[in-house]
mmCIF file of C-alpha atoms in Angstrom:
data_model
loop_
_atom_site.group_PDB
_atom_site.id
_atom_site.type_symbol
_atom_site.label_atom_id
_atom_site.label_comp_id
_atom_site.label_asym_id
_atom_site.label_seq_id
_atom_site.Cartn_x
_atom_site.Cartn_y
_atom_site.Cartn_z
ATOM 1 C CA MET A 222 82.259 -196.133 -40.258
ATOM 2 C CA LYS A 223 78.607 -195.254 -40.649
ATOM 3 C CA ARG A 224 79.525 -191.786 -41.929
ATOM 4 C CA ILE A 225 81.942 -193.284 -44.456
ATOM 5 C CA LEU A 226 79.260 -195.690 -45.676
ATOM 6 C CA ILE A 227 76.720 -192.885 -46.027
ATOM 7 C CA GLY A 228 79.302 -190.767 -47.848
ATOM 8 C CA CYS A 229 80.085 -193.581 -50.281
ATOM 9 C CA LEU A 230 76.408 -194.222 -50.934
ATOM 10 C CA SER A 231 75.826 -190.506 -51.525
ATOM 11 C CA LEU A 232 78.716 -190.393 -53.992
ATOM 12 C CA LEU A 233 77.399 -193.440 -55.831
ATOM 13 C CA LEU A 234 73.959 -191.842 -55.996
ATOM 14 C CA VAL A 235 75.415 -188.648 -57.470
ATOM 15 C CA LEU A 236 77.422 -190.599 -60.049
ATOM 16 C CA PHE A 237 74.363 -192.684 -60.908
ATOM 17 C CA CYS A 238 72.215 -189.578 -61.380
ATOM 18 C CA GLN A 239 74.899 -187.936 -63.505
ATOM 19 C CA GLY A 240 75.005 -191.053 -65.639
ATOM 20 C CA GLN A 241 71.302 -190.708 -66.442
ATOM 21 C CA SER A 242 71.683 -187.344 -68.169
ATOM 22 C CA LEU A 243 72.300 -186.811 -71.878
ATOM 23 C CA GLN A 244 74.352 -183.950 -73.283
ATOM 24 C CA VAL A 245 72.627 -182.673 -76.433
ATOM 25 C CA MET A 246 73.865 -180.078 -78.894
ATOM 26 C CA SER A 247 72.506 -178.265 -81.937
ATOM 27 C CA TYR A 248 75.276 -176.865 -84.109
ATOM 28 C CA ASN A 249 75.129 -175.087 -87.450
ATOM 29 C CA ILE A 250 78.748 -175.672 -88.463
ATOM 30 C CA ARG A 251 78.724 -173.315 -91.498
ATOM 31 C CA LEU A 252 79.307 -174.972 -94.849
ATOM 32 C CA ASP A 253 82.796 -175.113 -96.318
ATOM 33 C CA VAL A 254 83.187 -172.170 -98.723
ATOM 34 C CA ALA A 255 86.445 -170.578 -99.863
ATOM 35 C CA SER A 256 84.995 -167.064 -99.553
ATOM 36 C CA ASP A 257 84.973 -167.463 -95.755
ATOM 37 C CA SER A 258 88.734 -167.013 -95.551
ATOM 38 C CA PRO A 259 90.188 -166.519 -92.956
ATOM 39 C CA ASN A 260 87.245 -168.364 -91.351
ATOM 40 C CA HIS A 261 87.366 -171.251 -93.822
ATOM 41 C CA TRP A 262 86.641 -174.796 -92.685
ATOM 42 C CA GLN A 263 90.237 -176.022 -92.588
ATOM 43 C CA ALA A 264 91.148 -173.228 -90.165
ATOM 44 C CA ARG A 265 88.316 -173.945 -87.736
ATOM 45 C CA LYS A 266 87.321 -177.619 -87.971
ATOM 46 C CA GLU A 267 89.470 -178.722 -85.032
ATOM 47 C CA LYS A 268 88.161 -175.853 -82.914
ATOM 48 C CA LEU A 269 84.581 -176.816 -83.731
ATOM 49 C CA VAL A 270 85.128 -180.456 -82.866
ATOM 50 C CA SER A 271 86.853 -179.442 -79.628
ATOM 51 C CA VAL A 272 83.633 -177.710 -78.513
ATOM 52 C CA ILE A 273 81.711 -180.956 -78.980
ATOM 53 C CA ARG A 274 84.309 -183.109 -77.281
ATOM 54 C CA PHE A 275 84.902 -180.750 -74.350
ATOM 55 C CA GLN A 276 81.163 -180.672 -73.615
ATOM 56 C CA GLU A 277 81.117 -184.479 -73.887
ATOM 57 C CA ALA A 278 78.054 -184.246 -76.090
ATOM 58 C CA ASP A 279 76.192 -187.531 -76.494
ATOM 59 C CA LEU A 280 74.043 -186.235 -79.357
ATOM 60 C CA VAL A 281 74.854 -183.505 -81.874
ATOM 61 C CA GLY A 282 72.486 -182.321 -84.569
ATOM 62 C CA VAL A 283 74.571 -180.533 -87.223
ATOM 63 C CA GLN A 284 73.344 -178.260 -89.995
ATOM 64 C CA GLU A 285 75.047 -177.104 -93.230
ATOM 65 C CA ALA A 286 77.461 -180.041 -93.132
ATOM 66 C CA LEU A 287 78.836 -180.847 -96.584
ATOM 67 C CA PRO A 288 80.139 -184.373 -97.304
ATOM 68 C CA ASN A 289 83.787 -183.414 -96.794
ATOM 69 C CA GLN A 290 82.911 -181.766 -93.471
ATOM 70 C CA VAL A 291 81.084 -184.857 -92.297
ATOM 71 C CA ALA A 292 84.134 -186.926 -93.249
ATOM 72 C CA ASP A 293 86.467 -184.573 -91.380
ATOM 73 C CA MET A 294 84.314 -184.651 -88.253
ATOM 74 C CA LYS A 295 84.150 -188.438 -88.330
ATOM 75 C CA SER A 296 87.941 -188.653 -88.435
ATOM 76 C CA LEU A 297 88.325 -186.113 -85.616
ATOM 77 C CA MET A 298 85.646 -187.655 -83.411
ATOM 78 C CA PRO A 299 86.514 -191.288 -82.639
ATOM 79 C CA GLY A 300 83.788 -192.916 -80.592
ATOM 80 C CA TYR A 301 81.005 -191.156 -82.482
ATOM 81 C CA GLY A 302 78.677 -192.645 -85.050
ATOM 82 C CA PHE A 303 76.813 -190.631 -87.675
ATOM 83 C CA THR A 304 73.513 -190.854 -89.501
ATOM 84 C CA GLY A 305 72.084 -188.603 -92.198
ATOM 85 C CA VAL A 306 71.948 -187.980 -95.949
ATOM 86 C CA GLY A 307 72.646 -185.160 -98.371
ATOM 87 C CA ARG A 308 69.542 -183.097 -99.013
ATOM 88 C CA GLU A 309 69.908 -182.943 -102.794
ATOM 89 C CA ASP A 310 69.751 -186.660 -103.571
ATOM 90 C CA GLY A 311 69.087 -188.477 -100.297
ATOM 91 C CA LYS A 312 72.579 -189.923 -100.492
ATOM 92 C CA ASN A 313 75.771 -187.872 -100.454
ATOM 93 C CA LYS A 314 75.000 -184.692 -102.416
ATOM 94 C CA GLY A 315 74.481 -181.338 -100.766
ATOM 95 C CA GLU A 316 74.224 -180.294 -97.141
ATOM 96 C CA PHE A 317 73.447 -182.759 -94.356
ATOM 97 C CA SER A 318 71.265 -182.116 -91.325
ATOM 98 C CA GLY A 319 72.754 -185.183 -89.715
ATOM 99 C CA ILE A 320 73.227 -186.567 -86.234
ATOM 100 C CA PHE A 321 76.456 -187.530 -84.475
ATOM 101 C CA PHE A 322 76.086 -189.803 -81.437
ATOM 102 C CA LYS A 323 78.324 -191.525 -78.905
ATOM 103 C CA THR A 324 78.319 -195.205 -79.760
ATOM 104 C CA ALA A 325 79.328 -196.249 -76.229
ATOM 105 C CA ARG A 326 76.170 -194.629 -74.897
ATOM 106 C CA LEU A 327 73.584 -194.885 -77.661
ATOM 107 C CA GLU A 328 72.390 -197.696 -79.895
ATOM 108 C CA LEU A 329 71.056 -196.561 -83.265
ATOM 109 C CA MET A 330 67.865 -198.522 -83.918
ATOM 110 C CA GLU A 331 66.504 -196.789 -87.024
ATOM 111 C CA SER A 332 67.052 -193.612 -89.045
ATOM 112 C CA ARG A 333 65.529 -191.881 -92.057
ATOM 113 C CA THR A 334 65.110 -188.480 -93.695
ATOM 114 C CA PHE A 335 62.102 -186.610 -95.049
ATOM 115 C CA TRP A 336 61.947 -183.450 -97.132
ATOM 116 C CA LEU A 337 60.172 -180.293 -96.015
ATOM 117 C CA SER A 338 57.909 -180.178 -99.043
ATOM 118 C CA LEU A 339 54.526 -181.324 -100.315
ATOM 119 C CA THR A 340 56.269 -184.573 -101.334
ATOM 120 C CA PRO A 341 58.325 -185.374 -98.217
ATOM 121 C CA GLU A 342 59.456 -188.776 -99.485
ATOM 122 C CA VAL A 343 60.868 -187.376 -102.749
ATOM 123 C CA ALA A 344 64.589 -186.667 -102.467
ATOM 124 C CA GLY A 345 65.562 -183.168 -103.488
ATOM 125 C CA SER A 346 62.007 -181.812 -103.446
ATOM 126 C CA LYS A 347 61.027 -178.349 -102.255
ATOM 127 C CA SER A 348 57.719 -176.483 -102.045
ATOM 128 C CA TRP A 349 55.984 -173.218 -101.116
ATOM 129 C CA ASP A 350 58.385 -170.265 -101.364
ATOM 130 C CA ALA A 351 61.491 -172.149 -100.204
ATOM 131 C CA ALA A 352 64.704 -170.867 -101.732
ATOM 132 C CA ILE A 353 66.477 -174.212 -101.436
ATOM 133 C CA THR A 354 65.877 -177.829 -100.495
ATOM 134 C CA ARG A 355 65.324 -178.479 -96.784
ATOM 135 C CA ILE A 356 65.198 -181.719 -94.815
ATOM 136 C CA VAL A 357 64.651 -183.350 -91.446
ATOM 137 C CA SER A 358 66.840 -186.325 -90.540
ATOM 138 C CA TRP A 359 65.758 -188.440 -87.605
ATOM 139 C CA ALA A 360 67.030 -191.374 -85.590
ATOM 140 C CA LYS A 361 65.596 -193.753 -83.018
ATOM 141 C CA PHE A 362 67.978 -194.539 -80.172
ATOM 142 C CA ARG A 363 68.172 -196.858 -77.202
ATOM 143 C CA ASP A 364 70.167 -195.526 -74.271
ATOM 144 C CA LYS A 365 72.576 -198.302 -73.302
ATOM 145 C CA PHE A 366 72.755 -196.990 -69.711
ATOM 146 C CA THR A 367 69.062 -196.558 -68.942
ATOM 147 C CA ARG A 368 67.600 -198.861 -71.659
ATOM 148 C CA LYS A 369 65.133 -196.080 -72.487
ATOM 149 C CA VAL A 370 64.174 -195.395 -76.108
ATOM 150 C CA PHE A 371 63.800 -191.937 -77.654
ATOM 151 C CA TYR A 372 63.943 -190.149 -81.002
ATOM 152 C CA HIS A 373 66.128 -187.318 -82.260
ATOM 153 C CA PHE A 374 64.962 -185.076 -85.121
ATOM 154 C CA ASN A 375 67.357 -182.558 -86.676
ATOM 155 C CA THR A 376 66.512 -179.879 -89.236
ATOM 156 C CA HIS A 377 67.369 -176.579 -90.926
ATOM 157 C CA PHE A 378 64.442 -174.393 -92.015
ATOM 158 C CA ASP A 379 64.574 -172.202 -95.106
ATOM 159 C CA HIS A 380 66.332 -168.853 -94.763
ATOM 160 C CA MET A 381 64.157 -166.950 -97.245
ATOM 161 C CA GLY A 382 60.629 -168.340 -97.523
ATOM 162 C CA LYS A 383 58.262 -167.231 -94.754
ATOM 163 C CA GLU A 384 55.522 -169.562 -95.974
ATOM 164 C CA ALA A 385 58.039 -172.397 -96.234
ATOM 165 C CA ARG A 386 59.081 -171.880 -92.608
ATOM 166 C CA ARG A 387 55.453 -171.769 -91.455
ATOM 167 C CA GLN A 388 54.515 -174.925 -93.370
ATOM 168 C CA SER A 389 57.732 -176.616 -92.244
ATOM 169 C CA ALA A 390 56.804 -175.950 -88.615
ATOM 170 C CA HIS A 391 53.408 -177.589 -89.073
ATOM 171 C CA MET A 392 54.944 -180.533 -90.944
ATOM 172 C CA LEU A 393 57.593 -181.025 -88.270
ATOM 173 C CA LEU A 394 54.946 -181.319 -85.544
ATOM 174 C CA GLN A 395 52.908 -183.760 -87.604
ATOM 175 C CA LYS A 396 55.912 -185.901 -88.503
ATOM 176 C CA VAL A 397 57.248 -186.031 -84.943
ATOM 177 C CA GLN A 398 53.840 -187.318 -83.837
ATOM 178 C CA GLU A 399 53.556 -189.728 -86.770
ATOM 179 C CA ILE A 400 57.056 -191.180 -86.321
ATOM 180 C CA ALA A 401 57.660 -191.001 -82.568
ATOM 181 C CA GLY A 402 54.095 -191.294 -81.310
ATOM 182 C CA SER A 403 54.124 -191.383 -77.508
ATOM 183 C CA ILE A 404 57.901 -191.996 -77.328
ATOM 184 C CA PRO A 405 59.929 -188.973 -76.096
ATOM 185 C CA ALA A 406 61.855 -186.960 -78.663
ATOM 186 C CA VAL A 407 64.605 -184.355 -78.936
ATOM 187 C CA ILE A 408 64.360 -181.870 -81.802
ATOM 188 C CA THR A 409 67.383 -179.763 -82.767
ATOM 189 C CA GLY A 410 67.945 -177.299 -85.544
ATOM 190 C CA ASP A 411 68.545 -173.944 -87.114
ATOM 191 C CA PHE A 412 64.996 -172.654 -87.562
ATOM 192 C CA ASN A 413 65.938 -169.273 -89.070
ATOM 193 C CA ALA A 414 63.326 -167.693 -86.798
ATOM 194 C CA ASP A 415 63.445 -165.899 -83.487
ATOM 195 C CA PRO A 416 61.074 -166.708 -80.593
ATOM 196 C CA THR A 417 58.481 -164.132 -81.716
ATOM 197 C CA ASP A 418 58.320 -165.374 -85.328
ATOM 198 C CA GLU A 419 55.432 -167.523 -86.539
ATOM 199 C CA PRO A 420 57.340 -170.826 -86.991
ATOM 200 C CA ILE A 421 58.427 -170.843 -83.347
ATOM 201 C CA ALA A 422 54.943 -169.772 -82.238
ATOM 202 C CA VAL A 423 53.511 -172.719 -84.189
ATOM 203 C CA ILE A 424 55.997 -175.177 -82.693
ATOM 204 C CA THR A 425 55.535 -174.048 -79.078
ATOM 205 C CA ASN A 426 51.780 -173.302 -79.131
ATOM 206 C CA THR A 427 50.531 -175.046 -75.974
ATOM 207 C CA ALA A 428 46.984 -175.042 -77.334
ATOM 208 C CA ASP A 429 48.165 -177.567 -79.921
ATOM 209 C CA PRO A 430 48.474 -181.083 -78.453
ATOM 210 C CA LEU A 431 51.388 -181.714 -80.830
ATOM 211 C CA HIS A 432 53.433 -178.757 -79.566
ATOM 212 C CA LEU A 433 57.074 -178.975 -78.518
ATOM 213 C CA THR A 434 58.768 -177.230 -75.602
ATOM 214 C CA ASN A 435 61.857 -175.059 -75.819
ATOM 215 C CA ALA A 436 64.458 -176.732 -73.580
ATOM 216 C CA GLU A 437 65.613 -173.331 -72.357
ATOM 217 C CA THR A 438 62.271 -172.689 -70.646
ATOM 218 C CA LEU A 439 62.595 -175.951 -68.679
ATOM 219 C CA SER A 440 66.149 -175.491 -67.447
ATOM 220 C CA VAL A 441 66.301 -175.776 -63.666
ATOM 221 C CA SER A 442 69.519 -173.742 -63.660
ATOM 222 C CA GLY A 443 68.382 -171.094 -66.134
ATOM 223 C CA HIS A 444 70.304 -170.184 -69.272
ATOM 224 C CA TYR A 445 74.061 -169.676 -69.586
ATOM 225 C CA GLY A 446 75.750 -167.572 -72.262
ATOM 226 C CA PRO A 447 74.406 -165.115 -74.828
ATOM 227 C CA THR A 448 70.797 -165.454 -75.935
ATOM 228 C CA GLY A 449 71.589 -164.790 -79.586
ATOM 229 C CA THR A 450 72.986 -167.753 -81.524
ATOM 230 C CA PHE A 451 74.161 -166.200 -84.820
ATOM 231 C CA ASN A 452 77.459 -164.327 -84.913
ATOM 232 C CA GLY A 453 78.183 -164.121 -88.655
ATOM 233 C CA PHE A 454 81.903 -164.363 -87.834
ATOM 234 C CA GLN A 455 81.616 -160.890 -86.305
ATOM 235 C CA SER A 456 83.007 -159.876 -82.919
ATOM 236 C CA LYS A 457 79.879 -161.045 -81.067
ATOM 237 C CA GLU A 458 76.329 -162.301 -81.623
ATOM 238 C CA VAL A 459 74.455 -160.265 -84.255
ATOM 239 C CA ASN A 460 71.350 -159.790 -82.070
ATOM 240 C CA ALA A 461 69.872 -160.977 -78.797
ATOM 241 C CA SER A 462 67.394 -163.465 -80.290
ATOM 242 C CA PRO A 463 68.221 -167.113 -80.978
ATOM 243 C CA ILE A 464 67.512 -168.840 -84.272
ATOM 244 C CA ASP A 465 68.963 -172.210 -83.172
ATOM 245 C CA TYR A 466 67.033 -174.321 -80.670
ATOM 246 C CA ILE A 467 66.671 -177.570 -78.787
ATOM 247 C CA PHE A 468 63.004 -178.552 -78.453
ATOM 248 C CA LEU A 469 61.631 -181.463 -76.450
ATOM 249 C CA LYS A 470 58.629 -183.777 -76.550
ATOM 250 C CA GLY A 471 57.807 -185.932 -73.550
ATOM 251 C CA LYS A 472 58.768 -185.950 -69.887
ATOM 252 C CA TRP A 473 62.283 -184.578 -70.013
ATOM 253 C CA LYS A 474 64.041 -182.749 -67.209
ATOM 254 C CA VAL A 475 66.484 -180.037 -68.304
ATOM 255 C CA LEU A 476 69.418 -179.651 -65.942
ATOM 256 C CA GLN A 477 71.384 -177.098 -67.964
ATOM 257 C CA HIS A 478 70.906 -174.943 -71.062
ATOM 258 C CA ALA A 479 73.574 -172.837 -72.726
ATOM 259 C CA THR A 480 74.748 -170.975 -75.796
ATOM 260 C CA LEU A 481 78.449 -171.734 -76.214
ATOM 261 C CA SER A 482 80.379 -168.713 -77.481
ATOM 262 C CA GLN A 483 84.052 -169.650 -77.141
ATOM 263 C CA THR A 484 86.604 -167.780 -79.220
ATOM 264 C CA TRP A 485 90.182 -168.469 -80.247
ATOM 265 C CA GLU A 486 92.137 -165.222 -80.614
ATOM 266 C CA GLY A 487 88.860 -163.499 -81.427
ATOM 267 C CA ARG A 488 87.689 -166.104 -83.967
ATOM 268 C CA PHE A 489 84.678 -168.399 -83.688
ATOM 269 C CA ALA A 490 84.446 -172.064 -84.686
ATOM 270 C CA SER A 491 81.346 -171.308 -86.792
ATOM 271 C CA ASP A 492 79.110 -168.383 -87.721
ATOM 272 C CA HIS A 493 76.578 -169.874 -85.289
ATOM 273 C CA PHE A 494 77.081 -170.677 -81.625
ATOM 274 C CA ALA A 495 76.332 -174.199 -80.475
ATOM 275 C CA VAL A 496 73.221 -174.615 -78.327
ATOM 276 C CA PHE A 497 73.708 -177.104 -75.504
ATOM 277 C CA ALA A 498 71.356 -178.815 -73.070
ATOM 278 C CA LYS A 499 71.898 -181.408 -70.357
ATOM 279 C CA ILE A 500 68.667 -183.390 -70.177
ATOM 280 C CA GLU A 501 67.285 -186.373 -68.337
ATOM 281 C CA LEU A 502 64.376 -188.646 -69.184
#
C-alpha cells in the first residue's frame, strides 16, 4: 500500500512538473507567393499547422505571415488566439510578426507593436539601410496554470541592411528592458544572422546588462535536429548555422531545444525550419 501511495505521489509530481513547462516555437512560415509552386501556401499550410499542433506549442512567434495566412492558421488552429498587426500600416497590410497562443493556458493581458526604425511608434517606418519595413510585436501573458506573468517579443530583422540589423539588435534590447523591465521574457524571431554575426553578438553580449540568452545554450538535454534553420525548399538545410532563434530574459530553465525538420514526400512545410524550446519559469 505504501509503495502504491509513493508511486501515485511520484506520478502526480511528474505530471505537475510537466504542467509547469511552456512549449515555445519560432516559425518563419514563408509568405504566400505564387512563384513558390509547387511549394505554395495552399499545398503546405496544413502541414505547417500540423507541426505546431503535434508539438503542442503554447506560444508561436510567426514571421512573414500575410493576412490570408493568418486567417488560414486561425481556422486550422482552434484553441489558439492571435495578436499582431501588419507591418505596413499597423493594421492589416503587409507581413505580420505575430504571436499565436493557447487560450486555455495563457491569458493575453496586453499587446502592441513597434517599428525597427528611428521612429518606432510610426507605422510603416524604416531607417538606416533597411530594405523593407521591419517590426517587433509583443504580448504580456499570465500563465493560467502557474499564475506567473511574462512577455513574448517576436520579430524579423532586415535581410539586406547590415546597419539595420545592428541597430535593430540594440533597439530590441532597449525595448525589452523598457517594456518588460524585471519581468521574464521570451524573444523569438528570424534574425537573418548567424551566431558569429554582429546582431547576435550584440544580443548575447554578457558584458551588457541588457543581454539575452540563446535558449539552445541553456538546454539541459542539448540540441536536437539540424543546427541550420533555413532550407530554401531545397533537399536539406542550406548551411549549418541558424538564423532563427529563441532568446530568453530572466530565470528560465530550458528542458529541450530543437530544430524541427520534418518532410512530407521530400517537401518542407516552409523554407525555414521551426525552432522549438520547452521552457520553465
